[in-house]
Short mmCIF file of C-alpha atoms in Angstrom, two decimals:
data_model
loop_
_atom_site.label_atom_id
_atom_site.label_comp_id
_atom_site.label_asym_id
_atom_site.label_seq_id
_atom_site.Cartn_x
_atom_site.Cartn_y
_atom_site.Cartn_z
CA MET A 1 42.35 -29.29 -27.05
CA SER A 2 39.54 -27.50 -26.43
CA LYS A 3 37.00 -30.48 -26.24
CA LYS A 4 39.29 -32.06 -23.47
CA LYS A 5 39.10 -28.84 -21.70
CA SER A 6 35.06 -28.61 -21.55
CA LYS A 7 35.14 -32.36 -20.95
CA SER A 8 37.18 -31.98 -17.51
CA LYS A 9 34.98 -28.65 -16.52
CA GLU A 10 31.48 -30.29 -16.90
CA SER A 11 33.25 -33.66 -14.97
CA THR A 12 33.97 -31.18 -12.13
CA LYS A 13 30.99 -29.51 -12.10
CA LYS A 14 29.09 -30.05 -8.58
CA VAL A 15 25.71 -31.89 -8.44
CA GLN A 16 23.99 -32.16 -5.12
CA THR A 17 24.49 -35.25 -2.56
CA ASP A 18 21.95 -37.22 -0.93
CA PRO A 19 21.47 -36.33 1.95
CA PRO A 20 22.02 -32.73 0.37
CA GLU A 21 25.28 -31.18 1.85
CA VAL A 22 26.61 -28.80 -1.02
CA PRO A 23 25.50 -25.21 -0.46
CA VAL A 24 23.47 -24.32 -3.81
CA ALA A 25 25.79 -21.36 -4.26
CA GLN A 26 28.40 -24.15 -5.33
CA LEU A 27 26.18 -25.80 -7.53
CA PHE A 28 25.62 -22.35 -9.33
CA PRO A 29 29.49 -20.89 -9.67
CA ARG A 30 28.28 -18.20 -12.06
CA GLY A 31 25.89 -16.93 -9.07
CA ILE A 32 23.19 -17.14 -11.23
CA PHE A 33 20.28 -18.93 -9.85
CA PRO A 34 17.58 -20.72 -11.66
CA GLU A 35 14.30 -18.46 -12.63
CA GLY A 36 10.89 -19.49 -11.26
CA GLU A 37 7.86 -19.71 -13.20
CA TRP A 38 6.76 -16.71 -15.41
CA GLN A 39 3.43 -15.82 -15.99
CA SER A 40 1.70 -12.92 -17.88
CA TYR A 41 -0.47 -10.58 -15.96
CA GLN A 42 -4.08 -9.87 -17.04
CA ASN A 43 -5.67 -8.56 -20.23
CA ASP A 44 -5.46 -4.81 -19.02
CA GLN A 45 -1.78 -5.04 -18.17
CA ARG A 46 -0.54 -7.51 -20.85
CA TRP A 47 0.76 -4.74 -22.64
CA ARG A 48 3.76 -4.59 -20.07
CA GLU A 49 5.51 -8.00 -21.78
CA THR A 50 6.13 -5.86 -25.06
CA SER A 51 7.09 -2.63 -23.28
CA GLU A 52 11.23 -1.91 -23.87
CA GLU A 53 10.99 0.46 -20.74
CA LYS A 54 9.30 -2.38 -18.70
CA ARG A 55 11.74 -4.96 -19.64
CA VAL A 56 14.89 -2.56 -18.83
CA GLN A 57 13.26 -1.70 -15.45
CA ALA A 58 13.08 -5.73 -15.00
CA ARG A 59 16.88 -6.03 -15.74
CA LEU A 60 17.68 -3.26 -13.10
CA GLN A 61 16.37 -5.38 -10.49
CA ASN A 62 18.45 -8.54 -11.64
CA HIS A 63 20.48 -8.65 -8.14
CA MET A 64 17.96 -8.56 -5.88
CA ILE A 65 15.78 -11.08 -7.29
CA ASN A 66 18.64 -13.16 -8.23
CA GLU A 67 18.91 -13.25 -4.31
CA ALA A 68 15.36 -14.37 -3.81
CA ARG A 69 15.62 -16.96 -6.56
CA GLN A 70 18.88 -18.19 -4.30
CA ALA A 71 16.63 -18.63 -1.29
CA ALA A 72 13.89 -20.53 -3.76
CA GLU A 73 16.46 -22.73 -5.07
CA VAL A 74 17.38 -23.81 -1.28
CA HIS A 75 13.48 -24.21 -0.39
CA ARG A 76 12.82 -26.80 -3.43
CA GLN A 77 16.09 -28.74 -2.73
CA VAL A 78 15.41 -29.24 1.04
CA ARG A 79 11.69 -30.02 0.54
CA GLN A 80 12.55 -32.46 -2.44
CA TYR A 81 15.09 -33.80 0.33
CA MET A 82 12.35 -33.59 3.29
CA ARG A 83 9.51 -35.52 1.32
CA SER A 84 11.87 -38.55 0.63
CA ILE A 85 12.54 -38.90 4.61
CA ILE A 86 9.03 -38.02 6.18
CA LYS A 87 7.23 -41.29 6.81
CA PRO A 88 4.78 -42.47 9.29
CA GLY A 89 6.64 -42.66 12.63
CA ILE A 90 9.08 -40.01 12.33
CA SER A 91 9.61 -37.73 15.12
CA MET A 92 8.41 -34.30 14.44
CA THR A 93 11.48 -32.92 16.51
CA TYR A 94 13.95 -34.70 14.26
CA MET A 95 12.07 -33.85 11.08
CA CYS A 96 12.24 -30.20 11.95
CA GLU A 97 15.93 -30.37 12.80
CA THR A 98 16.84 -32.06 9.78
CA LEU A 99 14.96 -29.48 7.68
CA GLU A 100 16.52 -26.54 9.19
CA ASP A 101 20.05 -27.84 9.50
CA THR A 102 19.84 -28.59 5.99
CA VAL A 103 18.58 -25.09 5.21
CA ARG A 104 21.50 -23.78 7.12
CA MET A 105 23.70 -25.86 4.83
CA LEU A 106 22.44 -25.52 1.65
CA ILE A 107 21.91 -21.63 2.37
CA GLN A 108 25.49 -21.10 3.96
CA ALA A 109 23.40 -19.49 7.18
CA LYS A 110 25.57 -16.59 8.14
CA GLY A 111 23.74 -14.24 11.08
CA LEU A 112 21.11 -11.96 9.42
CA GLU A 113 22.19 -12.10 5.93
CA ALA A 114 21.48 -15.59 5.09
CA GLY A 115 19.23 -18.46 6.62
CA ILE A 116 15.70 -19.50 7.57
CA ALA A 117 13.33 -16.88 7.58
CA PHE A 118 10.58 -18.62 9.35
CA PRO A 119 10.47 -21.89 11.62
CA THR A 120 9.34 -25.01 10.45
CA GLY A 121 5.58 -25.26 10.97
CA CYS A 122 4.59 -28.60 10.96
CA SER A 123 1.25 -28.17 12.03
CA LEU A 124 -1.06 -31.10 12.27
CA ASN A 125 -4.91 -32.06 11.32
CA HIS A 126 -7.18 -29.28 12.98
CA ILE A 127 -4.19 -27.06 13.82
CA ALA A 128 -3.55 -24.74 10.77
CA ALA A 129 -0.43 -22.76 11.39
CA HIS A 130 2.43 -22.08 13.73
CA TRP A 131 2.77 -25.28 15.20
CA THR A 132 6.38 -26.50 15.87
CA PRO A 133 7.59 -28.70 18.80
CA ASN A 134 9.23 -27.22 21.63
CA ALA A 135 11.80 -29.01 23.79
CA GLY A 136 10.83 -32.44 24.94
CA ASP A 137 7.93 -32.70 22.43
CA LYS A 138 7.53 -36.37 21.74
CA THR A 139 4.85 -36.12 18.84
CA VAL A 140 5.46 -38.73 15.92
CA LEU A 141 3.62 -38.36 12.71
CA GLN A 142 1.13 -41.17 12.15
CA TYR A 143 -0.56 -42.56 8.64
CA ASP A 144 -3.57 -40.74 9.13
CA ASP A 145 -2.39 -37.31 9.84
CA VAL A 146 -2.68 -34.24 7.62
CA MET A 147 0.64 -32.24 8.01
CA LYS A 148 1.27 -28.83 6.48
CA LEU A 149 5.05 -27.93 6.23
CA ASP A 150 5.67 -24.56 6.08
CA PHE A 151 8.88 -22.57 6.20
CA GLY A 152 11.19 -19.75 4.94
CA THR A 153 14.52 -19.15 3.27
CA HIS A 154 16.09 -15.65 2.94
CA ILE A 155 19.50 -14.06 1.57
CA ASN A 156 19.92 -10.55 2.84
CA GLY A 157 16.18 -10.29 4.00
CA HIS A 158 14.85 -11.27 0.37
CA ILE A 159 12.24 -13.94 1.91
CA VAL A 160 10.79 -16.89 0.08
CA ASP A 161 7.80 -18.35 1.82
CA SER A 162 6.18 -21.76 0.88
CA ALA A 163 4.26 -24.51 2.19
CA PHE A 164 2.74 -27.76 1.23
CA THR A 165 0.69 -30.73 2.69
CA VAL A 166 2.05 -34.05 3.45
CA ALA A 167 -0.99 -36.69 3.76
CA PHE A 168 -0.17 -40.44 3.37
CA ASN A 169 -3.63 -41.65 3.22
CA PRO A 170 -5.49 -41.02 -0.33
CA LYS A 171 -9.01 -40.42 1.09
CA TYR A 172 -7.31 -36.95 1.96
CA ASP A 173 -6.81 -36.08 -1.47
CA PRO A 174 -9.46 -34.01 -2.41
CA LEU A 175 -8.65 -31.88 0.05
CA LEU A 176 -5.36 -31.21 -1.02
CA ASN A 177 -6.49 -30.75 -4.71
CA ALA A 178 -8.88 -28.11 -3.53
CA VAL A 179 -6.31 -26.10 -1.98
CA LYS A 180 -3.31 -26.59 -4.57
CA ALA A 181 -5.74 -25.35 -6.85
CA ALA A 182 -7.58 -22.62 -4.95
CA THR A 183 -3.51 -21.22 -4.28
CA ASN A 184 -2.87 -21.50 -8.14
CA ALA A 185 -6.06 -19.77 -8.88
CA GLY A 186 -5.05 -16.90 -6.42
CA ILE A 187 -1.76 -16.73 -8.30
CA GLN A 188 -3.20 -16.45 -11.70
CA GLN A 189 -5.76 -13.56 -10.51
CA ALA A 190 -2.82 -11.63 -8.88
CA GLY A 191 -0.87 -9.23 -10.51
CA VAL A 192 0.13 -5.38 -10.87
CA ASP A 193 -3.01 -3.01 -10.35
CA ALA A 194 -5.09 -6.50 -9.33
CA ARG A 195 -7.50 -6.03 -6.43
CA LEU A 196 -6.80 -7.92 -3.19
CA GLY A 197 -10.74 -8.77 -2.99
CA ASP A 198 -10.90 -10.00 -6.38
CA VAL A 199 -7.81 -12.34 -5.54
CA GLY A 200 -9.68 -13.37 -2.56
CA ALA A 201 -12.88 -14.26 -4.23
CA ALA A 202 -11.09 -16.17 -7.04
CA ILE A 203 -9.62 -18.79 -4.13
CA GLN A 204 -12.81 -19.07 -2.46
CA GLU A 205 -14.54 -19.78 -5.80
CA VAL A 206 -12.29 -22.68 -6.57
CA MET A 207 -11.58 -23.86 -3.07
CA GLU A 208 -15.62 -24.31 -2.01
CA SER A 209 -16.12 -25.73 -5.51
CA TYR A 210 -14.50 -29.29 -4.00
CA GLU A 211 -16.01 -32.00 -1.69
CA ILE A 212 -14.35 -34.63 0.22
CA GLU A 213 -16.34 -37.55 1.99
CA LEU A 214 -14.78 -38.72 5.14
CA GLU A 215 -16.24 -41.74 7.46
CA GLY A 216 -19.48 -41.74 5.33
CA LYS A 217 -20.00 -38.04 5.84
CA THR A 218 -19.53 -35.27 2.61
CA HIS A 219 -17.71 -32.07 3.70
CA GLN A 220 -17.29 -28.88 1.45
CA VAL A 221 -14.17 -27.45 1.45
CA LYS A 222 -14.08 -24.34 3.37
CA SER A 223 -11.68 -21.40 2.88
CA ILE A 224 -10.47 -20.54 6.35
CA ARG A 225 -11.52 -17.17 6.48
CA ASN A 226 -9.30 -15.54 8.82
CA LEU A 227 -6.05 -16.46 7.25
CA CYS A 228 -4.39 -14.71 4.66
CA GLY A 229 -1.76 -14.51 2.65
CA HIS A 230 0.36 -11.34 2.69
CA SER A 231 2.86 -8.94 0.97
CA ILE A 232 6.76 -9.52 2.09
CA ASP A 233 8.81 -7.01 2.47
CA ALA A 234 12.88 -7.01 3.46
CA TYR A 235 13.45 -8.93 6.75
CA GLN A 236 9.69 -8.74 7.26
CA ILE A 237 7.74 -11.69 6.28
CA HIS A 238 4.31 -10.21 7.04
CA GLY A 239 4.43 -6.66 5.13
CA GLY A 240 1.60 -4.24 4.94
CA LYS A 241 -0.89 -5.85 2.95
CA SER A 242 -2.97 -8.77 3.28
CA VAL A 243 -4.66 -11.30 0.60
CA PRO A 244 -7.81 -12.54 1.70
CA THR A 245 -8.81 -15.97 0.77
CA VAL A 246 -12.75 -14.95 0.76
CA LYS A 247 -14.38 -12.76 -1.02
CA GLY A 248 -15.67 -9.21 0.52
CA GLY A 249 -12.07 -8.14 2.15
CA GLU A 250 -9.71 -5.47 1.01
CA GLN A 251 -11.81 -4.39 -1.78
CA GLY A 252 -9.87 -0.94 -2.14
CA VAL A 253 -6.39 -2.36 -2.12
CA ARG A 254 -4.40 -3.37 -5.04
CA MET A 255 -1.06 -5.03 -5.86
CA GLU A 256 1.67 -2.97 -7.24
CA GLU A 257 4.81 -3.54 -9.63
CA GLY A 258 7.86 -4.24 -7.55
CA GLU A 259 6.07 -6.29 -4.49
CA PHE A 260 6.84 -9.66 -3.52
CA PHE A 261 3.72 -11.64 -2.33
CA ALA A 262 3.22 -15.07 -0.62
CA ILE A 263 -0.33 -16.29 -1.54
CA GLU A 264 -1.30 -18.99 1.04
CA THR A 265 -4.27 -20.70 1.04
CA PHE A 266 -6.07 -22.99 3.79
CA GLY A 267 -9.04 -25.47 3.24
CA SER A 268 -10.65 -26.97 6.00
CA THR A 269 -13.39 -29.84 6.94
CA GLY A 270 -14.25 -27.72 9.51
CA LYS A 271 -15.96 -24.27 10.32
CA GLY A 272 -13.32 -22.71 8.03
CA TYR A 273 -12.27 -20.39 10.90
CA VAL A 274 -9.47 -20.22 13.36
CA HIS A 275 -8.72 -19.41 16.85
CA GLU A 276 -5.43 -19.47 18.91
CA ASP A 277 -4.85 -22.60 21.09
CA LEU A 278 -1.86 -24.59 22.55
CA GLU A 279 1.16 -23.82 23.82
CA CYS A 280 3.03 -20.95 21.29
CA SER A 281 6.42 -21.83 20.06
CA HIS A 282 6.54 -19.01 17.36
CA TYR A 283 7.55 -15.21 18.21
CA MET A 284 8.81 -12.41 16.13
CA LYS A 285 10.30 -9.07 16.94
CA ASN A 286 8.10 -6.19 16.18
CA PHE A 287 8.98 -4.35 13.25
CA GLY A 288 9.90 -0.92 13.47
CA VAL A 289 9.80 -1.16 17.39
CA GLY A 290 12.01 1.54 18.99
CA HIS A 291 13.56 1.57 22.36
CA VAL A 292 11.77 0.16 25.11
CA PRO A 293 12.91 0.84 28.82
CA LEU A 294 13.07 -2.92 29.98
CA ARG A 295 13.48 -3.48 33.78
CA LEU A 296 14.52 -7.36 33.73
CA PRO A 297 18.18 -7.54 33.08
CA LYS A 298 17.34 -11.16 31.62
CA ALA A 299 14.97 -9.51 29.02
CA LYS A 300 17.56 -7.00 27.77
CA GLN A 301 20.26 -10.02 27.24
CA LEU A 302 17.67 -12.14 25.72
CA LEU A 303 16.54 -8.99 23.19
CA GLY A 304 20.38 -8.52 22.14
CA VAL A 305 20.23 -12.62 21.50
CA ILE A 306 16.98 -11.75 19.35
CA ASP A 307 18.38 -8.89 17.60
CA ARG A 308 22.16 -10.55 16.83
CA ASN A 309 20.53 -13.62 15.70
CA PHE A 310 17.22 -13.07 14.01
CA GLY A 311 16.35 -9.24 13.85
CA THR A 312 12.93 -8.81 12.89
CA LEU A 313 12.65 -12.34 11.24
CA ALA A 314 10.51 -15.28 12.99
CA PHE A 315 11.88 -17.66 15.30
CA CYS A 316 10.77 -20.34 17.88
CA LYS A 317 12.01 -21.70 21.33
CA ARG A 318 13.96 -24.54 19.72
CA TYR A 319 16.25 -21.88 17.91
CA LEU A 320 16.88 -20.34 21.39
CA ASP A 321 17.57 -23.53 22.95
CA ARG A 322 20.10 -24.17 19.99
CA LEU A 323 21.94 -20.92 20.99
CA GLY A 324 22.46 -22.11 24.23
CA GLU A 325 19.79 -19.92 26.15
CA SER A 326 18.19 -21.39 28.95
CA LYS A 327 15.21 -20.56 31.86
CA TYR A 328 14.53 -17.70 29.44
CA GLN A 329 10.89 -17.87 29.60
CA MET A 330 10.19 -14.91 32.13
CA ALA A 331 12.41 -13.04 29.76
CA LEU A 332 10.66 -13.53 26.59
CA LYS A 333 7.30 -12.86 28.49
CA SER A 334 8.72 -10.19 29.54
CA LEU A 335 9.47 -9.13 25.99
CA CYS A 336 6.07 -9.74 24.98
CA ASP A 337 4.29 -7.84 27.42
CA ASN A 338 6.36 -4.67 26.68
CA GLY A 339 5.50 -5.09 23.18
CA VAL A 340 8.78 -5.86 21.83
CA VAL A 341 8.06 -9.25 20.76
CA SER A 342 4.67 -10.73 19.53
CA PRO A 343 3.78 -14.04 20.17
CA CYS A 344 2.30 -16.17 17.19
CA PRO A 345 0.56 -18.97 19.06
CA PRO A 346 -0.71 -22.21 16.95
CA LEU A 347 -4.12 -21.39 15.05
CA CYS A 348 -6.74 -24.05 15.14
CA ASP A 349 -9.83 -25.06 13.63
CA GLN A 350 -12.27 -27.34 15.69
CA ARG A 351 -11.17 -30.59 16.88
CA GLY A 352 -11.61 -33.80 14.50
CA SER A 353 -11.40 -31.29 11.45
CA TYR A 354 -8.90 -31.28 8.96
CA VAL A 355 -6.93 -28.32 7.28
CA ALA A 356 -4.56 -28.46 4.36
CA GLN A 357 -2.54 -25.51 3.16
CA PHE A 358 -0.32 -24.61 0.14
CA GLU A 359 1.75 -21.36 -0.47
CA HIS A 360 4.05 -19.87 -2.88
CA THR A 361 6.06 -16.37 -3.02
CA PHE A 362 5.92 -14.73 -6.34
CA TYR A 363 7.15 -11.12 -7.52
CA LEU A 364 5.46 -8.64 -9.58
CA HIS A 365 8.21 -7.85 -12.15
CA PRO A 366 7.57 -4.43 -14.24
CA HIS A 367 6.81 -6.82 -17.46
CA LYS A 368 5.44 -10.28 -15.68
CA LYS A 369 4.95 -12.30 -12.42
CA GLU A 370 7.46 -14.69 -11.64
CA VAL A 371 6.31 -17.43 -9.15
CA LEU A 372 9.82 -17.77 -7.45
CA SER A 373 9.14 -20.83 -4.95
CA ARG A 374 7.52 -23.14 -7.97
CA GLY A 375 8.63 -26.52 -8.11
CA ASP A 376 8.10 -29.78 -9.88
CA ASP A 377 6.27 -30.92 -6.68
CA TYR A 378 3.89 -28.09 -6.63
#
């Protein structure tokens, strides 16, 4: 009797469809989501693993960390599907909308409780970050492009921010390998009481030990020195701490127990320095901004839309279009001019160069660190 029961239970257990349409919460009916990759802290903090007090403290955080694990599982499943459909010739707009619709479905998007935490960055070649197509953009992915796919998911403001690079041409492999190794070196160095400057030094040392040959010219892979990783707070993707990707920065600042961090590294064949360029698509309401008197009625109305739908999470113009907003350009400019919203324009190295990115989110538990966004892919 009992054997039959367990068999029927097994047969009704949901599995993900292709394309994925089953919310991740339904795949884990007990509400316990997969853990990330556990890593030990460095030697002087290794004692935490055997401390009973630290283990008890870790268990007290189960509910909060379980929400972050759910966001991470959504990220993994979405990117796994996207890798199967991203091919040369795909429209960037179609790609982004497919990714975002899949996130909304798998995370059961609901206002500010669950959804997308950061618009889909799909920056190409010398563009390092913060590019996504605006309405009417006809860009198509090419065989020789190097695309950074960067997006965030969240449950109740617990954000998972993770990115990887897509390149079809194997000539770019050394660049991707350099950045993946540098990101992993940064994660390895990170931990409770770790100096942010030491993390940056570890990243740069690994990154710049790689070379790539393109069109008969050998380039040392450079760590982009003015792009950083960051701590993550609730509903605030860029918390108060920056994690440098070169040596010499943030020497006195340390990581602390109970913090979320995103380590992201960018390797470039160019100058290793980015500047703002091109049309802006990403925006974010400033965290902690109080009441600001706005003269333009349309700006007030648009701020209401932003508050209800995004709060302090980043959004892009396509998201406003999707909500039925139109002719909002002047209102958006007014919100930016008044310091309520910050524009986040594309960040570019020199034209003709190539930039790759890998990023992971991890949490500093009392006893160990957990790389929440780790998957079989990266």
